[in-house]
GROMACS .gro file of C-alpha atoms in nm:
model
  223
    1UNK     CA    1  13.697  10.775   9.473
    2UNK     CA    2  13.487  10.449   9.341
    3UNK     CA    3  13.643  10.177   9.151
    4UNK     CA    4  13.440  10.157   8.815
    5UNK     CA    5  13.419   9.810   8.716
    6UNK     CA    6  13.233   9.748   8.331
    7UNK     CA    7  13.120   9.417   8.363
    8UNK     CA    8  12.902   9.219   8.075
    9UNK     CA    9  12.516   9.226   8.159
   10UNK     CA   10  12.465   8.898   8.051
   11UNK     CA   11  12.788   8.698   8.077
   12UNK     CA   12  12.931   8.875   8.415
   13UNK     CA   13  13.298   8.794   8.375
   14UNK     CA   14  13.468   8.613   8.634
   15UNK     CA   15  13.768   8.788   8.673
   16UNK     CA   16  13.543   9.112   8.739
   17UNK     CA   17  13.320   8.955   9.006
   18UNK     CA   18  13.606   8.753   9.191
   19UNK     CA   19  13.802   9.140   9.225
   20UNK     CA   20  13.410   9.260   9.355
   21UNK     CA   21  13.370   9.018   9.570
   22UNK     CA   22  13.678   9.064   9.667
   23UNK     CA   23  13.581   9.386   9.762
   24UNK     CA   24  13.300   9.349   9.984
   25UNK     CA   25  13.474   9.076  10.169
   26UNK     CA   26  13.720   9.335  10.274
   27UNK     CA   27  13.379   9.542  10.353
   28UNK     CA   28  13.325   9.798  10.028
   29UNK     CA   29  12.969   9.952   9.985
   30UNK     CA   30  12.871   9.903   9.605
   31UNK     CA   31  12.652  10.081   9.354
   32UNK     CA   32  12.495   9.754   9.097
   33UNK     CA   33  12.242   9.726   8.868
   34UNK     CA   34  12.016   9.511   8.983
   35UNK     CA   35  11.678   9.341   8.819
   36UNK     CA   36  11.495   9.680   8.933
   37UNK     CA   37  11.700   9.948   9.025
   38UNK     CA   38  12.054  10.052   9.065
   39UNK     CA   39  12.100   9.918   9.430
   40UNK     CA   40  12.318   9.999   9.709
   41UNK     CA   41  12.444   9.728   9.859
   42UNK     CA   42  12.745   9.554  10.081
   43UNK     CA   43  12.794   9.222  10.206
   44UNK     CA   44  12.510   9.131  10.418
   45UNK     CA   45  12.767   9.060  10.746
   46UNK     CA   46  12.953   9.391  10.728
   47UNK     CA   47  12.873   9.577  10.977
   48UNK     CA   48  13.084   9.859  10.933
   49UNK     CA   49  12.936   9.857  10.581
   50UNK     CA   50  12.613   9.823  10.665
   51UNK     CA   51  12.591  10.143  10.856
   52UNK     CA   52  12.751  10.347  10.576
   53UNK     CA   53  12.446  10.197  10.373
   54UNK     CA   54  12.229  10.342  10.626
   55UNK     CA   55  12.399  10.691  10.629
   56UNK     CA   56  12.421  10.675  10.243
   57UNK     CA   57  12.009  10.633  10.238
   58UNK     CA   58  11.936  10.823  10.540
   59UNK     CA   59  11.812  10.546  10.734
   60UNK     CA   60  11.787  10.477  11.075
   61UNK     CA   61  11.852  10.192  11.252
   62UNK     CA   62  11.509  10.084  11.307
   63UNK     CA   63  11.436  10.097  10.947
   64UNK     CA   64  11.478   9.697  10.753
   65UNK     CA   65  11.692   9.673  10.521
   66UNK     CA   66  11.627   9.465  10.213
   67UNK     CA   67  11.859   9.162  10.119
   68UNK     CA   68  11.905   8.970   9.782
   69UNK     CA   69  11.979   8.565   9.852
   70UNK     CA   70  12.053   8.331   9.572
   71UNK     CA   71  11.780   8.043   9.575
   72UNK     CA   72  11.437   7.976   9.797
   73UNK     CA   73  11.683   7.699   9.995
   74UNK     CA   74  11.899   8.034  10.095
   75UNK     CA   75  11.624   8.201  10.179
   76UNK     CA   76  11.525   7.948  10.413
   77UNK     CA   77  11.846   8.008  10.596
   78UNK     CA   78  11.772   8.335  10.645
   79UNK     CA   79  11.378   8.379  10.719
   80UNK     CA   80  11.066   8.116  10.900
   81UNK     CA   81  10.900   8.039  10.603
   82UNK     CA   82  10.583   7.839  10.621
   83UNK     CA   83  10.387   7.614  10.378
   84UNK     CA   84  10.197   7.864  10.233
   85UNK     CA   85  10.476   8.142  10.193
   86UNK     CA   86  10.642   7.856  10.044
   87UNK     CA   87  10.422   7.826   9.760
   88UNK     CA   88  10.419   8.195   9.668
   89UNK     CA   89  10.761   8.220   9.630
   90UNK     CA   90  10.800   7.918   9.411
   91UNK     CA   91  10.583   8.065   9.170
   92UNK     CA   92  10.778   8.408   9.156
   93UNK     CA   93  11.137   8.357   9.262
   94UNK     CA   94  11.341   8.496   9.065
   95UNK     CA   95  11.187   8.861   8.962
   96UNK     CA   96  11.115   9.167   9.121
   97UNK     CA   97  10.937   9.067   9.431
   98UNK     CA   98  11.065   9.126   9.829
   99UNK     CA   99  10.893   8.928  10.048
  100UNK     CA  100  10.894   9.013  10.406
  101UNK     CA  101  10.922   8.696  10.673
  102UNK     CA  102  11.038   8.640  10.978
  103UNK     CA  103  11.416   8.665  11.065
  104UNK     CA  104  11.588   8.384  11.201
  105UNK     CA  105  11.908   8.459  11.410
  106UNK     CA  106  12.117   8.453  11.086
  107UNK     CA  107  11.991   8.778  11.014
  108UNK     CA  108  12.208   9.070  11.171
  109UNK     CA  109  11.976   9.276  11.429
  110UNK     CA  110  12.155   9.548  11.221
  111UNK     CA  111  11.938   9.471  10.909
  112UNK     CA  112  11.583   9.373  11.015
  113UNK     CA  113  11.269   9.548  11.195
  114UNK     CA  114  11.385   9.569  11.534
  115UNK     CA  115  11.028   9.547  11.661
  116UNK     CA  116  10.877   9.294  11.456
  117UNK     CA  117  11.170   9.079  11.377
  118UNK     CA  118  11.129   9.067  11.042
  119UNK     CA  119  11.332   9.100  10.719
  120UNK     CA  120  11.253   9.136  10.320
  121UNK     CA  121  11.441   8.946  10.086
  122UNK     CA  122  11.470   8.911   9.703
  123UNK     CA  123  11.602   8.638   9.486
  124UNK     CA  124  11.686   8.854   9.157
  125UNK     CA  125  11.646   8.774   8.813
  126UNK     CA  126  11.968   8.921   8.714
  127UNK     CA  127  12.293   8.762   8.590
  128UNK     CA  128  12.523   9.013   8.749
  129UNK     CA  129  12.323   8.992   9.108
  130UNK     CA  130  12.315   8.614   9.072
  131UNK     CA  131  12.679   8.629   9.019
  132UNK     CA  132  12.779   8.775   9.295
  133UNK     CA  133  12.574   8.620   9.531
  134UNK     CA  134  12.781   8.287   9.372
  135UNK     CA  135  13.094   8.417   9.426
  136UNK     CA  136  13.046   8.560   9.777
  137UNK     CA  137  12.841   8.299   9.926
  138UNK     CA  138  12.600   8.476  10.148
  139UNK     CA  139  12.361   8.771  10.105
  140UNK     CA  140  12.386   9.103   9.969
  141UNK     CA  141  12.229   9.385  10.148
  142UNK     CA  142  12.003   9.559   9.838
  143UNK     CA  143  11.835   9.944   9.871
  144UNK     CA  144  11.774  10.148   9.589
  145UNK     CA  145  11.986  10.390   9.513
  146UNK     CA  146  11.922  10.772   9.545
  147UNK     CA  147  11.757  10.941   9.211
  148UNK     CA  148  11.846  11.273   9.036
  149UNK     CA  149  11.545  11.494   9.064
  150UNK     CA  150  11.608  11.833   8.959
  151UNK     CA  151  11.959  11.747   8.955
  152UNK     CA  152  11.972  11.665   9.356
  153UNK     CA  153  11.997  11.291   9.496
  154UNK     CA  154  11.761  11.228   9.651
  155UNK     CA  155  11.577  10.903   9.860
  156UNK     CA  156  11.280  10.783   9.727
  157UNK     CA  157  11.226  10.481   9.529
  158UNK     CA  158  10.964  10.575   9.334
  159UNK     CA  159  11.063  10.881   9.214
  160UNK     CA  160  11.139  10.883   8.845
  161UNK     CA  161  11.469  11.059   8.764
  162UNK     CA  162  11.539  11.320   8.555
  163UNK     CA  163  11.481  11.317   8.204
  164UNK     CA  164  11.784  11.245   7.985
  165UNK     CA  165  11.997  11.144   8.299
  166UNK     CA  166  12.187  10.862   8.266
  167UNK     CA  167  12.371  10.627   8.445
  168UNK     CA  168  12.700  10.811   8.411
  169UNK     CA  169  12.576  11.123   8.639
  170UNK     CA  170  12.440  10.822   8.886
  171UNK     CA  171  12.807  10.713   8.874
  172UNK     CA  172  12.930  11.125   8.894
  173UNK     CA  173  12.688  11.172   9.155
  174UNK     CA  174  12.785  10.845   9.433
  175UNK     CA  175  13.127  10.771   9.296
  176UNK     CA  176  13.268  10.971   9.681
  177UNK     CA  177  13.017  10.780   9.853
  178UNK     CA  178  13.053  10.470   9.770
  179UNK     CA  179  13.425  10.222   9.733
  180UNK     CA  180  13.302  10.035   9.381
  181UNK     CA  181  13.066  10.096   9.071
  182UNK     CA  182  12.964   9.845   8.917
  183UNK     CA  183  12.859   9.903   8.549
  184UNK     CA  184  12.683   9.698   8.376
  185UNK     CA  185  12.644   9.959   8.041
  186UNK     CA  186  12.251   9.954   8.082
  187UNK     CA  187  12.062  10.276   8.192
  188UNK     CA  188  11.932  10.329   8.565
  189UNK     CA  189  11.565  10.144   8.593
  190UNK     CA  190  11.320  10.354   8.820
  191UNK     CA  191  11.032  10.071   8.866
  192UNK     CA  192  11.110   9.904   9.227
  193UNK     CA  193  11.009   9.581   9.344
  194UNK     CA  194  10.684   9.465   9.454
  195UNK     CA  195  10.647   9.411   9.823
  196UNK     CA  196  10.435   9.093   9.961
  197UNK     CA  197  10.440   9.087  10.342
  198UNK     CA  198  10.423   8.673  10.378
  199UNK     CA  199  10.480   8.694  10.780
  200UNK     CA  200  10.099   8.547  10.860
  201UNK     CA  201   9.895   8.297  10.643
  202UNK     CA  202   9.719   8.582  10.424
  203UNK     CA  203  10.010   8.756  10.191
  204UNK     CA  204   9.962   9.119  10.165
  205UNK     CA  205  10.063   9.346   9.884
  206UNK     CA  206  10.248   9.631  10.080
  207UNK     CA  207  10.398   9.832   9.777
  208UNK     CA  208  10.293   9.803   9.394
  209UNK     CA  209  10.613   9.735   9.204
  210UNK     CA  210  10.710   9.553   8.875
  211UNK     CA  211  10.512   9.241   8.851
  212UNK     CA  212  10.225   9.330   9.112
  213UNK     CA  213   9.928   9.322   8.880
  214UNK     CA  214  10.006   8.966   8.764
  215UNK     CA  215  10.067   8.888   9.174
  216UNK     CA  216   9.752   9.050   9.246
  217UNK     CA  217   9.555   8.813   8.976
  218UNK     CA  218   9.714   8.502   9.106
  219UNK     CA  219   9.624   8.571   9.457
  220UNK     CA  220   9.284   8.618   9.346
  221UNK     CA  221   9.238   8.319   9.192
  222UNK     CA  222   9.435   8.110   9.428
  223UNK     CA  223   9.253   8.242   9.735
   0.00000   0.00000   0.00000
């Protein structure tokens, strides 16, 4: 059974995120709210936690998993990120975009695209995210979490969940599958992020999420 934290969505308390952090340190899996979705997510060098992510999603080992770092200088840490992927993500960090880059060996082989070596990261826009990234120190491994859909879970991102459903039958629903719940009293989103794949000198939108009409402008113009 999950521990339920309620946790202020705009003033996270620190008390709450210390015992969280806490948490994952000792390798907990974690339902959040997140500047999207409701994510699942785990400290980014768990590997025992990192494969119950996988199991909880479905996914197999050769699918990427998506990250969430703190700040573009994190990110750096993390990914190769030339001049021009550089610029991009200056203009839209923080907010709902992943960008996929090349892993550097910081990245467990456990969380990127085996074959092309790459990872996606996010730097949120969300206080309780931001906050926990603060507290723990290094990244937090961020998939959506299952939907309701004719009252099953089930695994795809942009599926829009059932009418009426709230975030208490999320809870109901993962509370067995995952060690802490993390609530921040705001309803499940359903919009995911927008994908720009930033591993060669062209970005390319890979998946329309929040924000990717204003991306696809600035591109536009900038190009």
């Amino acid at each position: 059974m999950a521990t339920l934290y309620s946790i202020h969505p705009d003033n996270p308390q620190s008390r709450t995120i210390d015992q969280i952090k806490n948490a994952l340190q000792g390798g907990a899996v974690m339902l959040y709210p997140t500047d999207t979705v409701y994510a699942i997510g785990c400290d980014l060098f768990s590997k025992s936690a990192v494969q119950r992510v996988r199991q909880i999603k479905q996914l197999s080992n050769d699918k990427p998993l998506t990250f969430l770092c703190s700040s573009l200088s994190s990110i750096a840490q993390y990914a190769v990120v030339h001049d021009s992927a550089y610029r991009i993500m200056r203009r839209l960090i923080p907010g709902p975009y992943t960008f996929l880059l090349p892993a550097t060996k910081l990245v467990p082989k456990l969380v990127m695209n085996p074959r092309r070596r790459t990872t996606g990261i996010r730097v949120p826009d969300h206080p309780i995210s931001m906050a926990l990234l603060e507290a723990l120190g290094n990244p937090i491994i961020s998939t959506s979490a299952p939907l309701l859909m004719n009252g099953d879970l089930v695994n795809e991102p942009v599926a829009k969940p059932d009418s009426g459903t709230s975030r208490f039958d999320l809870f109901d629903c993962l509370e067995k599958l995952v060690d802490v719940i993390v609530d921040s009293g705001t309803e499940p989103g359903f919009h995911v992020s927008t994908i720009l794949d930033l591993t060669e000198e062209e970005p390319i939108i890979v998946r329309r999420g929040l924000g990717w009409e204003e991306v696809s402008s600035w591109l536009v113009e900038a190009g």
